[in-house]
Amino acid sequence: MSAERRKVSADAGVNFALARLRDGEDGRPGSTSEVLRAVNDLEREVKARGVKRKTLNDLSIAEAYREVVDREGGEIAAAIEQVMLAVARSVMRGDGFEYTLPSRGATDQVYVEALDRIVLKNKTTRAAFGTVSSVRKVTILTRVMQLVHGVLSRGIHVTKRDLFYTDVKLFRDQKDSDAVLDDISCMLGCTRNSLHVVASEKGVVVGRLQYKEDGDEIDCTKMGVGGKAIPSNIDKITDMRTDAKFVLLVEKDAAFMRLAEDRFYNKYPCIIITAKGQPDVATRLFLSKVKRDLKIPVLALVDADPYGLKIISVYMQGSKNMAFDSANLTTPDIKWLGVRPSDLDKFKIPEQCRLDMSAKDIETGQHMLNEDFVKQNPEWVKEINIMLETKTKAEIQALSAYGFQYLTKVYLPLKLAEGDWI
Amino acid sequence: MSAERRKVSADAGVNFALARLRDGEDGRPGSTSEVLRAVNDLEREVKARGVKRKTLNDLSIAEAYREVVDREGGEIAAAIEQVMLAVARSVMRGDGFEYTLPSRGATDQVYVEALDRIVLKNKTTRAAFGTVSSVRKVTILTRVMQLVHGVLSRGIHVTKRDLFYTDVKLFRDQKDSDAVLDDISCMLGCTRNSLHVVASEKGVVVGRLQYKEDGDEIDCTKMGVGGKAIPSNIDKITDMRTDAKFVLLVEKDAAFMRLAEDRFYNKYPCIIITAKGQPDVATRLFLSKVKRDLKIPVLALVDADPYGLKIISVYMQGSKNMAFDSANLTTPDIKWLGVRPSDLDKFKIPEQCRLDMSAKDIETGQHMLNEDFVKQNPEWVKEINIMLETKTKAEIQALSAYGFQYLTKVYLPLKLAEGDWI
């Protein structure tokens, strides 16, 4: 196809789409309410189904597996005191100083289909102060519990780096103090977030969402074009309210900027969230809380490549290392809105905006086909197969080939109107 | 020194500092007003001096050098039309299609001491469509000007990546479309920001600052613990107001989080800004605007290593590639508050929290000694020499050795009270 002809057919496609979507009085085809019809159906479905996640108790398998829950700071401080009292009693009995720790190795991580997430087997190991191989670990565990106890007592939050620096001589490497945090979470049955040790955050939110953050009233419709930075201490967020019909989860900040500047959420009531690439823990916790508290569907806008899908999977499934915390960190049932491999032809994305997949891309794509959460969804399998057959990928930005506002004015409204998510 | 003794002397230091700083009625030593006395002096000095930056015109050297200014979108669109009309006239005269472009090579970049920044020599080169070596560049220039004209006409902002994707076939590599943006800025005498092509942003702000962002009223005292994301389109920010006495510019998000959670700005009226590491263009523009509009001092809190200083230098000096835009991107006269190499002994930072400098660190430190902006400040030279002699460095987090809130409750108040910045 010549560049000229491609240009003409592309324009025709845009015009056709625009005609379908032009504004009109309420009820006329193309109005906001028309576009949102499919979204409304999905929202009702999500609300009806509820988002109460099944727990190990619901399945009566709490004995066999292990998960953690969010717990109050005061409760955790008391739990730490109990652990230390038990240790003291053991020492006085003459049984020595030891902890009983949950096993967290790869063979202890199991995907439970009924939960649709990975949990830990309920297996434990012992770490004794009197054994050469575990004396250092027990010492570090004890010191970190002491530090966490102090943090909780003062009601503040700290980073892993802060923790490391309070006793560099003992910890030596930050990896050593980081590692025991997960042990402590598992042992106390609480999320890492409950320990008030937080990771740095990079997520941003904008749109139809109001909440309280550490007492401040935050209105995300009035956050200009830059949006509100998502805090790393998620437990300071309370009282979420919305009139949004859906969450638009965006992979990249360029697309986020376009949506924020065009105030996409004014016309199509939604909450727009991005972690600017690989999702960090704070953004994952935030999304999970939004979905749990507000019970609205989550639609993902990612690049049409294996990494876009990988990002959805991190939000949905979490990482295996944090299997014990998967109920809090993950958001089930995210719909893949786009940009999907099949969109490239559907929206006539010009050849030169499509990129060849590298050998590594193809390998990652093939690996995705074996993931449990992909196998469950035949439509996802179909899309990945298209990607692998055509060996092409594309970024969200490829839509700019039709104009910078094609994303907000044409692509997304059309997708929403057609209920075109899988 | 034994761990026990070190602990004791450290506690003594903390107690001594705390005693000096404990709260009291107004006027009693240690009260907020006492702590802020030195800051008030500095603030008055900054306000009196004014922050009107010297321009090339002030020095009557506008003929010899070149700088760019912020200009309105409409003005730039008109300027692009003028450039194209001139080209058309040249073609009609039979002189062919060519642009006159400012030279931007390394030899064209000069540090002007009276300005304290780098500017471009007023030299030009010609790029003709009729010459094989420049036909591609002229084509790309023309296409990008057309795209920018479209962006300006619609009053929107786009990213470089968006721009690239509108004509992948022509640009082939994003480097090629990025490069001509700077040519266009120079040619039109405007900042890149005026072209409405923006970079992604990662900065966050919190504290005693109010402003309007795209019409929304933003109050940075009510941004919870996560803060407000700094937008990439700085020209949407207007009407800045403050009762802050200073800006606290923070290198890392861990320290930012501590300051935000402790609401440091409530007790010590300030604006807290971080770019979370290497400063991005949006954060640099934001800081520069804060300083220009509000005329308050900027105090930097960075790691005690060569990269901490490098970060201050990027805020103050900008990068050489963007020499033509240095007046808008840079913030003169940033004070180095800490953590300085001399602080390590002054605050008795434990040995195990100090890190050995690598060969590369030492090389970077030695390189800093040759930088113009360092040489001007003998106290900075002294600090760098301490760093190079002791061959040790430390992070802001090293202060956590005395407790997680040592930074906000002791270190910073003491620094401010003593006016200990250079």
mmCIF file with all atom_site columns, N, CA, C and O in Angstrom, chain A residues 42-76:
data_model
loop_
_atom_site.group_PDB
_atom_site.id
_atom_site.type_symbol
_atom_site.label_atom_id
_atom_site.label_alt_id
_atom_site.label_comp_id
_atom_site.label_asym_id
_atom_site.label_entity_id
_atom_site.label_seq_id
_atom_site.pdbx_PDB_ins_code
_atom_site.Cartn_x
_atom_site.Cartn_y
_atom_site.Cartn_z
_atom_site.occupancy
_atom_site.B_iso_or_equiv
_atom_site.pdbx_formal_charge
_atom_site.auth_seq_id
_atom_site.auth_comp_id
_atom_site.auth_asym_id
_atom_site.auth_atom_id
_atom_site.pdbx_PDB_model_num
ATOM 1   N N  . LEU A 1 42 ? -21.098 -3.729  32.605 1.00 0.00 ? 42 LEU A N  1
ATOM 2   C CA . LEU A 1 42 ? -19.972 -4.355  33.286 1.00 0.00 ? 42 LEU A CA 1
ATOM 3   C C  . LEU A 1 42 ? -19.933 -3.934  34.753 1.00 0.00 ? 42 LEU A C  1
ATOM 4   O O  . LEU A 1 42 ? -19.682 -4.744  35.648 1.00 0.00 ? 42 LEU A O  1
ATOM 5   N N  . GLU A 1 43 ? -20.209 -2.656  34.988 1.00 0.00 ? 43 GLU A N  1
ATOM 6   C CA . GLU A 1 43 ? -20.168 -2.139  36.359 1.00 0.00 ? 43 GLU A CA 1
ATOM 7   C C  . GLU A 1 43 ? -21.216 -2.847  37.224 1.00 0.00 ? 43 GLU A C  1
ATOM 8   O O  . GLU A 1 43 ? -20.945 -3.248  38.351 1.00 0.00 ? 43 GLU A O  1
ATOM 9   N N  . ARG A 1 44 ? -22.436 -2.981  36.647 1.00 0.00 ? 44 ARG A N  1
ATOM 10  C CA . ARG A 1 44 ? -23.502 -3.664  37.392 1.00 0.00 ? 44 ARG A CA 1
ATOM 11  C C  . ARG A 1 44 ? -23.081 -5.095  37.740 1.00 0.00 ? 44 ARG A C  1
ATOM 12  O O  . ARG A 1 44 ? -23.293 -5.568  38.851 1.00 0.00 ? 44 ARG A O  1
ATOM 13  N N  . GLU A 1 45 ? -22.473 -5.743  36.739 1.00 0.00 ? 45 GLU A N  1
ATOM 14  C CA . GLU A 1 45 ? -22.024 -7.119  36.931 1.00 0.00 ? 45 GLU A CA 1
ATOM 15  C C  . GLU A 1 45 ? -21.004 -7.205  38.079 1.00 0.00 ? 45 GLU A C  1
ATOM 16  O O  . GLU A 1 45 ? -21.108 -8.067  38.946 1.00 0.00 ? 45 GLU A O  1
ATOM 17  N N  . VAL A 1 46 ? -20.023 -6.266  38.065 1.00 0.00 ? 46 VAL A N  1
ATOM 18  C CA . VAL A 1 46 ? -18.981 -6.266  39.092 1.00 0.00 ? 46 VAL A CA 1
ATOM 19  C C  . VAL A 1 46 ? -19.605 -6.018  40.460 1.00 0.00 ? 46 VAL A C  1
ATOM 20  O O  . VAL A 1 46 ? -19.276 -6.680  41.444 1.00 0.00 ? 46 VAL A O  1
ATOM 21  N N  . LYS A 1 47 ? -20.529 -5.038  40.509 1.00 0.00 ? 47 LYS A N  1
ATOM 22  C CA . LYS A 1 47 ? -21.173 -4.701  41.786 1.00 0.00 ? 47 LYS A CA 1
ATOM 23  C C  . LYS A 1 47 ? -21.988 -5.888  42.302 1.00 0.00 ? 47 LYS A C  1
ATOM 24  O O  . LYS A 1 47 ? -21.960 -6.184  43.496 1.00 0.00 ? 47 LYS A O  1
ATOM 25  N N  . ALA A 1 48 ? -22.720 -6.564  41.367 1.00 0.00 ? 48 ALA A N  1
ATOM 26  C CA . ALA A 1 48 ? -23.583 -7.679  41.753 1.00 0.00 ? 48 ALA A CA 1
ATOM 27  C C  . ALA A 1 48 ? -22.739 -8.839  42.273 1.00 0.00 ? 48 ALA A C  1
ATOM 28  O O  . ALA A 1 48 ? -23.029 -9.428  43.314 1.00 0.00 ? 48 ALA A O  1
ATOM 29  N N  . ARG A 1 49 ? -21.669 -9.147  41.523 1.00 0.00 ? 49 ARG A N  1
ATOM 30  C CA . ARG A 1 49 ? -20.813 -10.253 41.908 1.00 0.00 ? 49 ARG A CA 1
ATOM 31  C C  . ARG A 1 49 ? -20.155 -9.952  43.251 1.00 0.00 ? 49 ARG A C  1
ATOM 32  O O  . ARG A 1 49 ? -19.888 -10.836 44.045 1.00 0.00 ? 49 ARG A O  1
ATOM 33  N N  . GLY A 1 50 ? -19.905 -8.645  43.476 1.00 0.00 ? 50 GLY A N  1
ATOM 34  C CA . GLY A 1 50 ? -19.206 -8.261  44.703 1.00 0.00 ? 50 GLY A CA 1
ATOM 35  C C  . GLY A 1 50 ? -17.739 -8.514  44.509 1.00 0.00 ? 50 GLY A C  1
ATOM 36  O O  . GLY A 1 50 ? -17.343 -9.277  43.623 1.00 0.00 ? 50 GLY A O  1
ATOM 37  N N  . VAL A 1 51 ? -16.937 -7.869  45.298 1.00 0.00 ? 51 VAL A N  1
ATOM 38  C CA . VAL A 1 51 ? -15.517 -8.117  45.162 1.00 0.00 ? 51 VAL A CA 1
ATOM 39  C C  . VAL A 1 51 ? -14.953 -8.719  46.433 1.00 0.00 ? 51 VAL A C  1
ATOM 40  O O  . VAL A 1 51 ? -13.780 -8.716  46.655 1.00 0.00 ? 51 VAL A O  1
ATOM 41  N N  . LYS A 1 52 ? -15.852 -9.256  47.272 1.00 0.00 ? 52 LYS A N  1
ATOM 42  C CA . LYS A 1 52 ? -15.334 -9.935  48.443 1.00 0.00 ? 52 LYS A CA 1
ATOM 43  C C  . LYS A 1 52 ? -14.517 -11.107 47.940 1.00 0.00 ? 52 LYS A C  1
ATOM 44  O O  . LYS A 1 52 ? -15.013 -12.011 47.282 1.00 0.00 ? 52 LYS A O  1
ATOM 45  N N  . ARG A 1 53 ? -13.235 -11.079 48.204 1.00 0.00 ? 53 ARG A N  1
ATOM 46  C CA . ARG A 1 53 ? -12.377 -12.135 47.711 1.00 0.00 ? 53 ARG A CA 1
ATOM 47  C C  . ARG A 1 53 ? -12.539 -13.351 48.576 1.00 0.00 ? 53 ARG A C  1
ATOM 48  O O  . ARG A 1 53 ? -12.631 -13.271 49.790 1.00 0.00 ? 53 ARG A O  1
ATOM 49  N N  . LYS A 1 54 ? -12.539 -14.492 47.936 1.00 0.00 ? 54 LYS A N  1
ATOM 50  C CA . LYS A 1 54 ? -12.578 -15.731 48.706 1.00 0.00 ? 54 LYS A CA 1
ATOM 51  C C  . LYS A 1 54 ? -11.335 -15.804 49.567 1.00 0.00 ? 54 LYS A C  1
ATOM 52  O O  . LYS A 1 54 ? -10.249 -15.408 49.161 1.00 0.00 ? 54 LYS A O  1
ATOM 53  N N  . THR A 1 55 ? -11.481 -16.311 50.779 1.00 0.00 ? 55 THR A N  1
ATOM 54  C CA . THR A 1 55 ? -10.322 -16.486 51.646 1.00 0.00 ? 55 THR A CA 1
ATOM 55  C C  . THR A 1 55 ? -10.090 -17.964 51.858 1.00 0.00 ? 55 THR A C  1
ATOM 56  O O  . THR A 1 55 ? -10.909 -18.804 51.472 1.00 0.00 ? 55 THR A O  1
ATOM 57  N N  . LEU A 1 56 ? -8.977  -18.266 52.475 1.00 0.00 ? 56 LEU A N  1
ATOM 58  C CA . LEU A 1 56 ? -8.668  -19.663 52.774 1.00 0.00 ? 56 LEU A CA 1
ATOM 59  C C  . LEU A 1 56 ? -9.749  -20.260 53.659 1.00 0.00 ? 56 LEU A C  1
ATOM 60  O O  . LEU A 1 56 ? -10.098 -21.430 53.527 1.00 0.00 ? 56 LEU A O  1
ATOM 61  N N  . ASN A 1 57 ? -10.297 -19.425 54.569 1.00 0.00 ? 57 ASN A N  1
ATOM 62  C CA . ASN A 1 57 ? -11.350 -19.902 55.461 1.00 0.00 ? 57 ASN A CA 1
ATOM 63  C C  . ASN A 1 57 ? -12.606 -20.300 54.689 1.00 0.00 ? 57 ASN A C  1
ATOM 64  O O  . ASN A 1 57 ? -13.237 -21.304 55.000 1.00 0.00 ? 57 ASN A O  1
ATOM 65  N N  . ASP A 1 58 ? -12.980 -19.457 53.680 1.00 0.00 ? 58 ASP A N  1
ATOM 66  C CA . ASP A 1 58 ? -14.165 -19.764 52.871 1.00 0.00 ? 58 ASP A CA 1
ATOM 67  C C  . ASP A 1 58 ? -14.042 -21.161 52.265 1.00 0.00 ? 58 ASP A C  1
ATOM 68  O O  . ASP A 1 58 ? -15.027 -21.876 52.095 1.00 0.00 ? 58 ASP A O  1
ATOM 69  N N  . LEU A 1 59 ? -12.829 -21.511 51.877 1.00 0.00 ? 59 LEU A N  1
ATOM 70  C CA . LEU A 1 59 ? -12.612 -22.789 51.201 1.00 0.00 ? 59 LEU A CA 1
ATOM 71  C C  . LEU A 1 59 ? -12.302 -23.911 52.196 1.00 0.00 ? 59 LEU A C  1
ATOM 72  O O  . LEU A 1 59 ? -12.041 -25.033 51.798 1.00 0.00 ? 59 LEU A O  1
ATOM 73  N N  . SER A 1 60 ? -12.330 -23.554 53.492 1.00 0.00 ? 60 SER A N  1
ATOM 74  C CA . SER A 1 60 ? -11.980 -24.521 54.546 1.00 0.00 ? 60 SER A CA 1
ATOM 75  C C  . SER A 1 60 ? -10.617 -25.165 54.300 1.00 0.00 ? 60 SER A C  1
ATOM 76  O O  . SER A 1 60 ? -10.442 -26.359 54.477 1.00 0.00 ? 60 SER A O  1
ATOM 77  N N  . ILE A 1 61 ? -9.688  -24.359 53.858 1.00 0.00 ? 61 ILE A N  1
ATOM 78  C CA . ILE A 1 61 ? -8.336  -24.898 53.680 1.00 0.00 ? 61 ILE A CA 1
ATOM 79  C C  . ILE A 1 61 ? -7.330  -24.049 54.453 1.00 0.00 ? 61 ILE A C  1
ATOM 80  O O  . ILE A 1 61 ? -6.141  -24.010 54.142 1.00 0.00 ? 61 ILE A O  1
ATOM 81  N N  . ALA A 1 62 ? -7.845  -23.317 55.449 1.00 0.00 ? 62 ALA A N  1
ATOM 82  C CA . ALA A 1 62 ? -6.966  -22.437 56.227 1.00 0.00 ? 62 ALA A CA 1
ATOM 83  C C  . ALA A 1 62 ? -5.895  -23.229 56.956 1.00 0.00 ? 62 ALA A C  1
ATOM 84  O O  . ALA A 1 62 ? -4.837  -22.709 57.296 1.00 0.00 ? 62 ALA A O  1
ATOM 85  N N  . GLU A 1 63 ? -6.178  -24.525 57.181 1.00 0.00 ? 63 GLU A N  1
ATOM 86  C CA . GLU A 1 63 ? -5.186  -25.341 57.875 1.00 0.00 ? 63 GLU A CA 1
ATOM 87  C C  . GLU A 1 63 ? -3.982  -25.632 57.001 1.00 0.00 ? 63 GLU A C  1
ATOM 88  O O  . GLU A 1 63 ? -2.855  -25.675 57.469 1.00 0.00 ? 63 GLU A O  1
ATOM 89  N N  . ALA A 1 64 ? -4.269  -25.811 55.716 1.00 0.00 ? 64 ALA A N  1
ATOM 90  C CA . ALA A 1 64 ? -3.216  -26.279 54.814 1.00 0.00 ? 64 ALA A CA 1
ATOM 91  C C  . ALA A 1 64 ? -2.370  -25.146 54.241 1.00 0.00 ? 64 ALA A C  1
ATOM 92  O O  . ALA A 1 64 ? -1.226  -25.348 53.855 1.00 0.00 ? 64 ALA A O  1
ATOM 93  N N  . TYR A 1 65 ? -2.948  -23.942 54.173 1.00 0.00 ? 65 TYR A N  1
ATOM 94  C CA . TYR A 1 65 ? -2.230  -22.845 53.531 1.00 0.00 ? 65 TYR A CA 1
ATOM 95  C C  . TYR A 1 65 ? -2.125  -21.643 54.451 1.00 0.00 ? 65 TYR A C  1
ATOM 96  O O  . TYR A 1 65 ? -2.753  -21.591 55.505 1.00 0.00 ? 65 TYR A O  1
ATOM 97  N N  . ARG A 1 66 ? -1.369  -20.683 54.023 1.00 0.00 ? 66 ARG A N  1
ATOM 98  C CA . ARG A 1 66 ? -1.066  -19.539 54.872 1.00 0.00 ? 66 ARG A CA 1
ATOM 99  C C  . ARG A 1 66 ? -1.203  -18.242 54.068 1.00 0.00 ? 66 ARG A C  1
ATOM 100 O O  . ARG A 1 66 ? -0.718  -18.140 52.953 1.00 0.00 ? 66 ARG A O  1
ATOM 101 N N  . GLU A 1 67 ? -1.910  -17.291 54.652 1.00 0.00 ? 67 GLU A N  1
ATOM 102 C CA . GLU A 1 67 ? -1.999  -15.964 54.052 1.00 0.00 ? 67 GLU A CA 1
ATOM 103 C C  . GLU A 1 67 ? -1.917  -14.935 55.163 1.00 0.00 ? 67 GLU A C  1
ATOM 104 O O  . GLU A 1 67 ? -2.130  -15.261 56.322 1.00 0.00 ? 67 GLU A O  1
ATOM 105 N N  . VAL A 1 68 ? -1.672  -13.714 54.790 1.00 0.00 ? 68 VAL A N  1
ATOM 106 C CA . VAL A 1 68 ? -1.575  -12.669 55.815 1.00 0.00 ? 68 VAL A CA 1
ATOM 107 C C  . VAL A 1 68 ? -2.687  -11.643 55.594 1.00 0.00 ? 68 VAL A C  1
ATOM 108 O O  . VAL A 1 68 ? -3.268  -11.567 54.521 1.00 0.00 ? 68 VAL A O  1
ATOM 109 N N  . VAL A 1 69 ? -2.996  -10.883 56.618 1.00 0.00 ? 69 VAL A N  1
ATOM 110 C CA . VAL A 1 69 ? -4.030  -9.849  56.503 1.00 0.00 ? 69 VAL A CA 1
ATOM 111 C C  . VAL A 1 69 ? -3.499  -8.528  57.039 1.00 0.00 ? 69 VAL A C  1
ATOM 112 O O  . VAL A 1 69 ? -2.509  -8.483  57.768 1.00 0.00 ? 69 VAL A O  1
ATOM 113 N N  . ASP A 1 70 ? -4.167  -7.441  56.647 1.00 0.00 ? 70 ASP A N  1
ATOM 114 C CA . ASP A 1 70 ? -3.844  -6.138  57.218 1.00 0.00 ? 70 ASP A CA 1
ATOM 115 C C  . ASP A 1 70 ? -4.242  -6.134  58.687 1.00 0.00 ? 70 ASP A C  1
ATOM 116 O O  . ASP A 1 70 ? -5.351  -6.532  59.036 1.00 0.00 ? 70 ASP A O  1
ATOM 117 N N  . ARG A 1 71 ? -3.342  -5.696  59.540 1.00 0.00 ? 71 ARG A N  1
ATOM 118 C CA . ARG A 1 71 ? -3.689  -5.595  60.959 1.00 0.00 ? 71 ARG A CA 1
ATOM 119 C C  . ARG A 1 71 ? -3.246  -4.246  61.504 1.00 0.00 ? 71 ARG A C  1
ATOM 120 O O  . ARG A 1 71 ? -2.335  -3.609  60.981 1.00 0.00 ? 71 ARG A O  1
ATOM 121 N N  . GLU A 1 72 ? -3.905  -3.813  62.557 1.00 0.00 ? 72 GLU A N  1
ATOM 122 C CA . GLU A 1 72 ? -3.602  -2.536  63.201 1.00 0.00 ? 72 GLU A CA 1
ATOM 123 C C  . GLU A 1 72 ? -2.201  -2.518  63.797 1.00 0.00 ? 72 GLU A C  1
ATOM 124 O O  . GLU A 1 72 ? -1.728  -3.541  64.300 1.00 0.00 ? 72 GLU A O  1
ATOM 125 N N  . GLY A 1 73 ? -1.592  -1.337  63.792 1.00 0.00 ? 73 GLY A N  1
ATOM 126 C CA . GLY A 1 73 ? -0.257  -1.190  64.370 1.00 0.00 ? 73 GLY A CA 1
ATOM 127 C C  . GLY A 1 73 ? -0.168  -1.677  65.807 1.00 0.00 ? 73 GLY A C  1
ATOM 128 O O  . GLY A 1 73 ? 0.765   -2.401  66.178 1.00 0.00 ? 73 GLY A O  1
ATOM 129 N N  . GLY A 1 74 ? -1.151  -1.309  66.618 1.00 0.00 ? 74 GLY A N  1
ATOM 130 C CA . GLY A 1 74 ? -1.129  -1.687  68.030 1.00 0.00 ? 74 GLY A CA 1
ATOM 131 C C  . GLY A 1 74 ? -1.171  -3.195  68.213 1.00 0.00 ? 74 GLY A C  1
ATOM 132 O O  . GLY A 1 74 ? -0.481  -3.770  69.067 1.00 0.00 ? 74 GLY A O  1
ATOM 133 N N  . GLU A 1 75 ? -1.970  -3.824  67.358 1.00 0.00 ? 75 GLU A N  1
ATOM 134 C CA . GLU A 1 75 ? -2.114  -5.284  67.385 1.00 0.00 ? 75 GLU A CA 1
ATOM 135 C C  . GLU A 1 75 ? -0.776  -5.966  67.077 1.00 0.00 ? 75 GLU A C  1
ATOM 136 O O  . GLU A 1 75 ? -0.395  -6.944  67.715 1.00 0.00 ? 75 GLU A O  1
ATOM 137 N N  . ILE A 1 76 ? -0.085  -5.424  66.063 1.00 0.00 ? 76 ILE A N  1
ATOM 138 C CA . ILE A 1 76 ? 1.199   -6.013  65.660 1.00 0.00 ? 76 ILE A CA 1
ATOM 139 C C  . ILE A 1 76 ? 2.225   -5.830  66.766 1.00 0.00 ? 76 ILE A C  1
ATOM 140 O O  . ILE A 1 76 ? 2.987   -6.761  67.081 1.00 0.00 ? 76 ILE A O  1
#
